PDB file of C-alpha atoms in Angstrom:
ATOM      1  CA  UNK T   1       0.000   0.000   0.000  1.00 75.00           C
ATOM      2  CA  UNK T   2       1.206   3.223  -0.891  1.00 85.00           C
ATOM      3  CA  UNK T   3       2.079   5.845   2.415  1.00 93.00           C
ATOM      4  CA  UNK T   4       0.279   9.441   1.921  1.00 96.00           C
ATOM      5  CA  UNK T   5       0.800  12.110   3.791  1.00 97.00           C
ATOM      6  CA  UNK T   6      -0.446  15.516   3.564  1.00 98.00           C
ATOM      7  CA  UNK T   7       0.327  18.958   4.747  1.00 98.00           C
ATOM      8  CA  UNK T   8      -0.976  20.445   7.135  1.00 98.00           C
ATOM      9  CA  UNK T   9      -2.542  18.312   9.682  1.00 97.00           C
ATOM     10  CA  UNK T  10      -4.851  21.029  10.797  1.00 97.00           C
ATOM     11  CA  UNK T  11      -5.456  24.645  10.503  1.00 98.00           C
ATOM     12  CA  UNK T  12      -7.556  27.181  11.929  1.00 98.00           C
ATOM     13  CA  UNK T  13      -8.476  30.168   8.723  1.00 97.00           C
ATOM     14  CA  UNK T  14      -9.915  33.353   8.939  1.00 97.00           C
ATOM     15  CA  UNK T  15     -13.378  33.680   6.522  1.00 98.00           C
ATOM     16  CA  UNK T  16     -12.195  35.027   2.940  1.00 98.00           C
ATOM     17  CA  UNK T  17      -8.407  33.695   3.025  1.00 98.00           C
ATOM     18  CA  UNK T  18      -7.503  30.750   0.964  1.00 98.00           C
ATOM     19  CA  UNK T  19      -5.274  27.568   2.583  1.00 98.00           C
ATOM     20  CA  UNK T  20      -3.616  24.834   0.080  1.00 98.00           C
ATOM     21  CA  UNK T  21      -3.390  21.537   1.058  1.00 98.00           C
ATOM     22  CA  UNK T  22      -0.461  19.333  -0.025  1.00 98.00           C
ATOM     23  CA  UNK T  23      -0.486  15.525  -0.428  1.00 98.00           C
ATOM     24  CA  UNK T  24       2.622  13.608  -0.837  1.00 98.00           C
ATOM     25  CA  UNK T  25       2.948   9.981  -1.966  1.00 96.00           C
ATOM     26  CA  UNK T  26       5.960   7.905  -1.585  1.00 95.00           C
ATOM     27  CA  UNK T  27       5.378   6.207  -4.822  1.00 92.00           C
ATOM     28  CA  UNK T  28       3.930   6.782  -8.294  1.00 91.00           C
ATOM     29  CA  UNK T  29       0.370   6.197  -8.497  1.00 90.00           C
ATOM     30  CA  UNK T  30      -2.106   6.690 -11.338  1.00 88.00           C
ATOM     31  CA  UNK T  31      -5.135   8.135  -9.451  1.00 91.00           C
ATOM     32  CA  UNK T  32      -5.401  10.557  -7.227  1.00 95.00           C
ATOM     33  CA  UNK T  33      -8.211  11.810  -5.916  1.00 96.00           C
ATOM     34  CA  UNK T  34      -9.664  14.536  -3.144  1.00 98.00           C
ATOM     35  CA  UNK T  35     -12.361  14.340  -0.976  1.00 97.00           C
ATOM     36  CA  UNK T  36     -14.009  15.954   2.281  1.00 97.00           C
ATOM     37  CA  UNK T  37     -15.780  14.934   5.417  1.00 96.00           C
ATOM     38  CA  UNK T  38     -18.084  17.789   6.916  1.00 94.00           C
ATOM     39  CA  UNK T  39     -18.460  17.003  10.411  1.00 90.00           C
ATOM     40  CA  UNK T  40     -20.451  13.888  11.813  1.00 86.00           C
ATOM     41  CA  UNK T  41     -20.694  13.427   7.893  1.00 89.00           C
ATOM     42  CA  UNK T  42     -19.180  10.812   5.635  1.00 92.00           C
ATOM     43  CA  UNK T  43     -16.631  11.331   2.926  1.00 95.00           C
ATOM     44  CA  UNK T  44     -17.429  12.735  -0.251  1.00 95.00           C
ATOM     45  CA  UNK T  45     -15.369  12.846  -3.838  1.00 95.00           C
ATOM     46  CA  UNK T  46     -14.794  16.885  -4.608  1.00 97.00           C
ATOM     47  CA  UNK T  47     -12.439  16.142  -7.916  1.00 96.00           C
ATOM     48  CA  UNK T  48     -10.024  13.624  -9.832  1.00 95.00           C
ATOM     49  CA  UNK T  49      -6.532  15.397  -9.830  1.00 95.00           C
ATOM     50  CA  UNK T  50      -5.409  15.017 -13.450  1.00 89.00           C
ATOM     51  CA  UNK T  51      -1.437  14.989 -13.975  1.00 89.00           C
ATOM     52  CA  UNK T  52      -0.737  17.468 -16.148  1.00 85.00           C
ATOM     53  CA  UNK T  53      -4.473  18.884 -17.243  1.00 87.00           C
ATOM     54  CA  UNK T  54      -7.501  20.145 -15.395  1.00 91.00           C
ATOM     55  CA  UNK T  55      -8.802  18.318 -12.634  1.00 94.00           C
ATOM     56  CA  UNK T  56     -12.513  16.813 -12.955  1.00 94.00           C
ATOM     57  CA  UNK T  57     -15.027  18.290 -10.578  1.00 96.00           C
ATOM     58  CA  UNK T  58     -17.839  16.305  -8.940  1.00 94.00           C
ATOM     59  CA  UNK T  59     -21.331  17.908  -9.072  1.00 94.00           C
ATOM     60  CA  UNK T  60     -21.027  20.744  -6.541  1.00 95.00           C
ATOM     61  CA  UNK T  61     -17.667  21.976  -6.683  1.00 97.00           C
ATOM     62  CA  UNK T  62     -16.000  24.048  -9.055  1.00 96.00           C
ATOM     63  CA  UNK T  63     -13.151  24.948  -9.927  1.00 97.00           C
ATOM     64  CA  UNK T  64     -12.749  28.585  -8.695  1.00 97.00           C
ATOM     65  CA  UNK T  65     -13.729  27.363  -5.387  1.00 98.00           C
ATOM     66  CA  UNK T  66     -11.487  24.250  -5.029  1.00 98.00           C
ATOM     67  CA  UNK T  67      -8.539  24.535  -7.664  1.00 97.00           C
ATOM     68  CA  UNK T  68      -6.075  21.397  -8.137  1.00 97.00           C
ATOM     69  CA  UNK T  69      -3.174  21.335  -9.146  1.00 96.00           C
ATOM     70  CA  UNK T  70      -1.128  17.892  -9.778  1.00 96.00           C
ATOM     71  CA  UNK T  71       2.215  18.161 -11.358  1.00 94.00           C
ATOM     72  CA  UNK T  72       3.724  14.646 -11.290  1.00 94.00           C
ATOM     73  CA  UNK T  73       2.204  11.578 -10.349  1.00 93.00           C
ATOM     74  CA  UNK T  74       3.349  11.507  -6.900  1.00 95.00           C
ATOM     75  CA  UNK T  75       1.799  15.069  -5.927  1.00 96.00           C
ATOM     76  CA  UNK T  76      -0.880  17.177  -5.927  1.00 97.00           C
ATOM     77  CA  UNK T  77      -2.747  20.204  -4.038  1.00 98.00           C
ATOM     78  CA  UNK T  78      -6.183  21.501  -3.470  1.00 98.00           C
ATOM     79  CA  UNK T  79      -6.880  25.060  -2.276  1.00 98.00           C
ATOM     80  CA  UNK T  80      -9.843  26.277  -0.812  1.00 98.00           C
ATOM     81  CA  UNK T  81     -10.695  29.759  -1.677  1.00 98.00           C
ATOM     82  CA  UNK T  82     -12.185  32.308  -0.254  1.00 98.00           C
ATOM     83  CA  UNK T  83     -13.431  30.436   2.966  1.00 98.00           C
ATOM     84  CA  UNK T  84     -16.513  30.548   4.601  1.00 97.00           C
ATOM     85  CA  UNK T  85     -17.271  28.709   7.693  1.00 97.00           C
ATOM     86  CA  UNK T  86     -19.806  25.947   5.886  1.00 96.00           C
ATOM     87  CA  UNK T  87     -15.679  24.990   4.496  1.00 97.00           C
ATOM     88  CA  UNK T  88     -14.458  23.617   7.773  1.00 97.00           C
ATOM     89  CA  UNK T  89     -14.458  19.948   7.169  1.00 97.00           C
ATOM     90  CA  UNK T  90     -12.096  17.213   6.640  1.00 97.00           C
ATOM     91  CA  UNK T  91     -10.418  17.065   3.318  1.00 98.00           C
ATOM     92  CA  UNK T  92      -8.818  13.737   2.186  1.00 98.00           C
ATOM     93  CA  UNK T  93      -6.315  12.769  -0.496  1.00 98.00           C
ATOM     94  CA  UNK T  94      -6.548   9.366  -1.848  1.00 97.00           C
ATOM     95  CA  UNK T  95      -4.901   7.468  -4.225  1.00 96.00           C
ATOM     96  CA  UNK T  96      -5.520   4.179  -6.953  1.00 92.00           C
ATOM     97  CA  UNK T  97      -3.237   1.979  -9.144  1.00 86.00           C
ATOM     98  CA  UNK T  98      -5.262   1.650 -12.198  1.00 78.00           C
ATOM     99  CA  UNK T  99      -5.623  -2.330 -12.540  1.00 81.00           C
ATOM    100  CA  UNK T 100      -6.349  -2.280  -8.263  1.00 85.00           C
ATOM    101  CA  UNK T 101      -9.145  -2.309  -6.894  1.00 86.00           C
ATOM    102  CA  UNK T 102      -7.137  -0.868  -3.481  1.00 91.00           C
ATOM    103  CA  UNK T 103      -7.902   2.498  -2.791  1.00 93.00           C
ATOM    104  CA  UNK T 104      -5.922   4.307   0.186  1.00 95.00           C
ATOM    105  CA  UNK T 105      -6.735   7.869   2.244  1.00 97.00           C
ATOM    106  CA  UNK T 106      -4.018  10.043   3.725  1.00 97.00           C
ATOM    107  CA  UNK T 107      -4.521  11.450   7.368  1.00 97.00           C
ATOM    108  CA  UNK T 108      -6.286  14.025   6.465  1.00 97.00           C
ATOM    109  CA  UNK T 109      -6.233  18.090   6.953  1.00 98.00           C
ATOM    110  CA  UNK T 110      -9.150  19.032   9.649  1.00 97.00           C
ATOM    111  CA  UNK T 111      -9.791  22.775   8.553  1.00 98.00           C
ATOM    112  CA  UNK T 112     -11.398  25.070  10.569  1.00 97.00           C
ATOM    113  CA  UNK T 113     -12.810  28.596   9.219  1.00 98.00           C
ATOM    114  CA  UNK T 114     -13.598  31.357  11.620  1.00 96.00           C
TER     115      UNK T 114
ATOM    116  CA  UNK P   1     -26.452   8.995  -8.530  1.00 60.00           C
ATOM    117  CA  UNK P   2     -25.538   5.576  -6.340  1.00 68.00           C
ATOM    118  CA  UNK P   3     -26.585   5.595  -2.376  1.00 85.00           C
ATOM    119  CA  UNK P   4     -25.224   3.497  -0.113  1.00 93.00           C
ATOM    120  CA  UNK P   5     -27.376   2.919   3.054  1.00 95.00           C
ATOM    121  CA  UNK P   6     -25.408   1.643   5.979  1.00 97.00           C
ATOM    122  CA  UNK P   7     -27.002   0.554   9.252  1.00 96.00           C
ATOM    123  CA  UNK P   8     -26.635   0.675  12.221  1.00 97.00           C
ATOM    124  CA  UNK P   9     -25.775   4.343  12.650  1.00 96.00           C
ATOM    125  CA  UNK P  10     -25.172   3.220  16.130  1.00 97.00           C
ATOM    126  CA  UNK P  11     -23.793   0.118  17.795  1.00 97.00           C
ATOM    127  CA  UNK P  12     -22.668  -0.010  21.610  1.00 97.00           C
ATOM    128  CA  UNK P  13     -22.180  -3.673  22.772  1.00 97.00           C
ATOM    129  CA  UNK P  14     -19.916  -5.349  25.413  1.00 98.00           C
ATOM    130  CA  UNK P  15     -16.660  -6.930  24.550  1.00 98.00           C
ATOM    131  CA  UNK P  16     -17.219 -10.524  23.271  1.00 98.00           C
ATOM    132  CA  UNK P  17     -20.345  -9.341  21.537  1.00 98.00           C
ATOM    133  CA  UNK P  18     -20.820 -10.466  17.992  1.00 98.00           C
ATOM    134  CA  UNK P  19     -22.204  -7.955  15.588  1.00 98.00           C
ATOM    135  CA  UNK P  20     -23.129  -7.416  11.633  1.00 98.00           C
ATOM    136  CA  UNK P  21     -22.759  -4.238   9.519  1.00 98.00           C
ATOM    137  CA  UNK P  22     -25.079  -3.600   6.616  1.00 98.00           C
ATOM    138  CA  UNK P  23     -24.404  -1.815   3.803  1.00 97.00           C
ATOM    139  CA  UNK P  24     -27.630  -1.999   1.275  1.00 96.00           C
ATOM    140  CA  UNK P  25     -28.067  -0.243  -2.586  1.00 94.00           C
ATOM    141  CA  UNK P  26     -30.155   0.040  -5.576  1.00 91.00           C
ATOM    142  CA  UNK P  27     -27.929  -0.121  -7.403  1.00 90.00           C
ATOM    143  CA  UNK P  28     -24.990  -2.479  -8.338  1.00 92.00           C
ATOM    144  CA  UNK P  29     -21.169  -1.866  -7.923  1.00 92.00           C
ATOM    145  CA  UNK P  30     -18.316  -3.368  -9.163  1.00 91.00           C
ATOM    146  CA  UNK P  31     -16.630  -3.587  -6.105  1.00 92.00           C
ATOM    147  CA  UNK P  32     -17.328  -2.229  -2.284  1.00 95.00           C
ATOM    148  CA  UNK P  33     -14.380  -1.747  -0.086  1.00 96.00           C
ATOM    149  CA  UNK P  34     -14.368  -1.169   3.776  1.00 98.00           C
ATOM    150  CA  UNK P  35     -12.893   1.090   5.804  1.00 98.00           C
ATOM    151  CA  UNK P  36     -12.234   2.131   9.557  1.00 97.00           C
ATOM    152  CA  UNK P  37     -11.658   5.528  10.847  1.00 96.00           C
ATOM    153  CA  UNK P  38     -10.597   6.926  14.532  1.00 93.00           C
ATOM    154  CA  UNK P  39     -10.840  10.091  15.208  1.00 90.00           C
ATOM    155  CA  UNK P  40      -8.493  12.388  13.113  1.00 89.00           C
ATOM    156  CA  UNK P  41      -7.326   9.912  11.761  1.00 93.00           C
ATOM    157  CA  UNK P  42      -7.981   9.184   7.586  1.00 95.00           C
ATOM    158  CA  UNK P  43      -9.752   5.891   6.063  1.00 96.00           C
ATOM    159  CA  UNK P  44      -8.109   2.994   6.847  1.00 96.00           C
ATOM    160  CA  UNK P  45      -8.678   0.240   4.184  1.00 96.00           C
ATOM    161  CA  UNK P  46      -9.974  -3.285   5.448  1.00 97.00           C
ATOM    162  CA  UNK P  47     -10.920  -5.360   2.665  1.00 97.00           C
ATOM    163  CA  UNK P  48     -12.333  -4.782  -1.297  1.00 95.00           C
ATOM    164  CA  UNK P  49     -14.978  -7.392  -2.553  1.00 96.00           C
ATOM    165  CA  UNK P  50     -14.978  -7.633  -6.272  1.00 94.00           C
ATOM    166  CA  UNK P  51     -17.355 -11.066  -7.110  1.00 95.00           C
ATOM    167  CA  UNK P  52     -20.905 -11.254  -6.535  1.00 95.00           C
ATOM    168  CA  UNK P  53     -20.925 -14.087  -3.236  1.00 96.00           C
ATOM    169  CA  UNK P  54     -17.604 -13.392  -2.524  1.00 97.00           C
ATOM    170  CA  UNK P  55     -16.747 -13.967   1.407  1.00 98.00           C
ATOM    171  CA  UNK P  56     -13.527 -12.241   3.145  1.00 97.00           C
ATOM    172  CA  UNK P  57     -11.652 -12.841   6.351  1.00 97.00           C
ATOM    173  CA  UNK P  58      -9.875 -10.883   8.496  1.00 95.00           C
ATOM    174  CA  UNK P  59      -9.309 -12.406  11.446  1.00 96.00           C
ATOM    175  CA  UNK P  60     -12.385 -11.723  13.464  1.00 97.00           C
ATOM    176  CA  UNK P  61     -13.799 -10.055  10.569  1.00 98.00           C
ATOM    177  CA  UNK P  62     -16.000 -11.003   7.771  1.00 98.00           C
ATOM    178  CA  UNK P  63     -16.815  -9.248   4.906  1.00 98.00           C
ATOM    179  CA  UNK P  64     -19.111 -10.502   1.811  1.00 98.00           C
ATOM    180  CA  UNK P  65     -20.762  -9.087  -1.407  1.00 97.00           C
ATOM    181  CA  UNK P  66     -24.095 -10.309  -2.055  1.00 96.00           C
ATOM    182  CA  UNK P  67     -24.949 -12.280  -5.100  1.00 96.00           C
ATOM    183  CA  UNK P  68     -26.410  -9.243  -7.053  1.00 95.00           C
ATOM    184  CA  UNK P  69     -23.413  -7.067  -5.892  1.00 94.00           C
ATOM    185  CA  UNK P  70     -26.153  -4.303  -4.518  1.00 94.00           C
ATOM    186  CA  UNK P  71     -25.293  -5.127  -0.724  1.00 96.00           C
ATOM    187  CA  UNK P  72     -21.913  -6.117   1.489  1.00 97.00           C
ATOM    188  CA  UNK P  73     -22.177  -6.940   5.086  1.00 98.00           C
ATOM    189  CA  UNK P  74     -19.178  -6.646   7.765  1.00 98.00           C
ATOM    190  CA  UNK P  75     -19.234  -9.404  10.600  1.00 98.00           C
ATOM    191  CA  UNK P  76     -17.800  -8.941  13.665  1.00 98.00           C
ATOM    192  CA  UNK P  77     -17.259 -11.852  16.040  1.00 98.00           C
ATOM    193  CA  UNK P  78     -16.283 -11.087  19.580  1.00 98.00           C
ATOM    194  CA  UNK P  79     -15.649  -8.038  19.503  1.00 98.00           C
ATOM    195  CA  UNK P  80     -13.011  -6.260  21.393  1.00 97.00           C
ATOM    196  CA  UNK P  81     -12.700  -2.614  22.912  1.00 96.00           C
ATOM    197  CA  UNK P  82     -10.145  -2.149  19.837  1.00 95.00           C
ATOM    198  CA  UNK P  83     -12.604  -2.348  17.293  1.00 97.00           C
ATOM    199  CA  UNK P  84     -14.209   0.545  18.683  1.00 96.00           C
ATOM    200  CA  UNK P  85     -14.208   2.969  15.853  1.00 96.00           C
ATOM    201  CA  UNK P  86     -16.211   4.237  12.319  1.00 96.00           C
ATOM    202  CA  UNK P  87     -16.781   1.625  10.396  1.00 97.00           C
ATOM    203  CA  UNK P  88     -17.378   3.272   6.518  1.00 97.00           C
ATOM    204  CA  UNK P  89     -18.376   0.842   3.267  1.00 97.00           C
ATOM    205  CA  UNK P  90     -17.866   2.339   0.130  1.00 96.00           C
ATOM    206  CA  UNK P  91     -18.734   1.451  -3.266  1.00 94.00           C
ATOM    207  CA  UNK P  92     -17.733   1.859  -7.085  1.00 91.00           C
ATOM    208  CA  UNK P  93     -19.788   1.719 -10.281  1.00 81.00           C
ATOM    209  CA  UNK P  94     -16.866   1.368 -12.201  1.00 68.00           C
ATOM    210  CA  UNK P  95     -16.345   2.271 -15.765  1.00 67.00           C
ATOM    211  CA  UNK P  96     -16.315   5.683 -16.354  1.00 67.00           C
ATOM    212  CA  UNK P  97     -16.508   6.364 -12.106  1.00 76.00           C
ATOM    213  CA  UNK P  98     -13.452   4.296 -11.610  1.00 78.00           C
ATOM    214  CA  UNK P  99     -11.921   5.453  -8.479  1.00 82.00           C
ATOM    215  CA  UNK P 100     -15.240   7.315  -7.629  1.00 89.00           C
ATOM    216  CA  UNK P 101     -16.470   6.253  -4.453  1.00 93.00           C
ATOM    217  CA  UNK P 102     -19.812   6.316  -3.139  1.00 93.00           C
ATOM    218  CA  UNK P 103     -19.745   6.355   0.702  1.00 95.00           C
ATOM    219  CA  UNK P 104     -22.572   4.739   3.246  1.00 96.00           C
ATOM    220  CA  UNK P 105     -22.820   7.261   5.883  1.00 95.00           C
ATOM    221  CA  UNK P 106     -21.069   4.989   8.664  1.00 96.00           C
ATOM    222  CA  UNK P 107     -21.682   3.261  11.617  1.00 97.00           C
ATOM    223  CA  UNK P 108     -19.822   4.142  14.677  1.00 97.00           C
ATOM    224  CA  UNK P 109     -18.679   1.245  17.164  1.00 97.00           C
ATOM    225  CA  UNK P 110     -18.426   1.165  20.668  1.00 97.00           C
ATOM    226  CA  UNK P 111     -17.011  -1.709  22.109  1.00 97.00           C
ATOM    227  CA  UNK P 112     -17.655  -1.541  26.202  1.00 97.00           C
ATOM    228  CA  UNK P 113     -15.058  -4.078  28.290  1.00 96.00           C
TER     229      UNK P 113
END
């Protein structure tokens, strides 16, 4: 299984600033994905980070709001702009082999938006 | 859009308790993985079903995919205070949603000793 990590751990964000999120794997992987957990909530998909092209939004986020970037296949970043407090959640990198049916989370960033 | 309906929302049983996880759809999935999650703390993967019938063990833990691949159940036998934690199944339509998962909205696990 492939080890994720991701950057920060936590933050605390005043409404209107933006905070990127890094995630770091410590080998190549085809898929990568984000996803967030609003509290007492489950998890669900925001995008599909794309290596080298636009990521592909899920019905209710956009791309102004949550921008991705994912330069090589073992990194990628999500911002989320121009917070509100209805943004404090959970978000979640995860990553896929294509061929695997194995899909792995990183720890997660808990954001919190004043 | 696939929903996945997970029950119990709840479970708080004593330690040596045997208990069942239900995860129930509509619609079908080509393959349903499980996860557990303590607090912050990400998704940890337990086991992915793939074939419709298919029964997994993990130790005190079994998983299975029903027939129709439209339901998975996780089994539990005698359970300990260290499976206390959120128990999450998620599914995948495959195709063109490869990688997509569709989360059931958990069941949280209290094991009392």
């Amino acid at each position: 299984s492939a080890v994720i990590s991701q950057k920060p751990s936590r933050d605390i964000c005043q409404r209107g600033t933006s905070l990127t999120i890094q995630c770091q794997v410590d080998s190549q992987v085809t898929m990568m994905f984000w996803y967030r957990q609003q509290p007492g909530q489950s998890l669900t998909l925001i995008a599909t980070a794309n290596q080298g092209s636009e990521a592909t939004y899920e019905s209710g986020f956009v791309i102004d709001k949550f921008p991705i970037s994912r330069p090589n296949l073992t990194f990628s970043t999500l911002t989320v702009s121009n917070m509100s407090p209805e943004d404090s959640s959970i978000y979640l990198c995860s990553v896929r082999q294509v061929h695997s049916y194995e899909q792995y989370f990183g720890p997660g960033t808990r954001l919190t938006v004043t | 859009t696939q929903l996945l309906e997970q029950s119990p929302q709840f479970l708080s049983i004593q330690e040596g308790e045997n208990l069942t996880v239900y995860c129930n759809s509509s619609s079908v999935f080509s393959s349903l993985q499980w996860y557990r999650q303590e607090p912050g703390e990400g998704p940890v993967l337990l086991v992915t079903v793939v074939t419709g019938g298919e029964v997994k063990k993990l130790k005190r833990l079994t998983f299975q995919f029903g027939d129709a691949r439209k339901d998975s159940s996780l089994h539990i036998t005698a359970a300990q205070p260290g499976d206390t934690g959120l128990y999450l199944c998620a599914g995948e339509d495959g195709g063109t949603s490869y990688g997509k998962l569709t989360f059931g909205q958990g069941t949280i696990l209290t094991v009392h000793p």
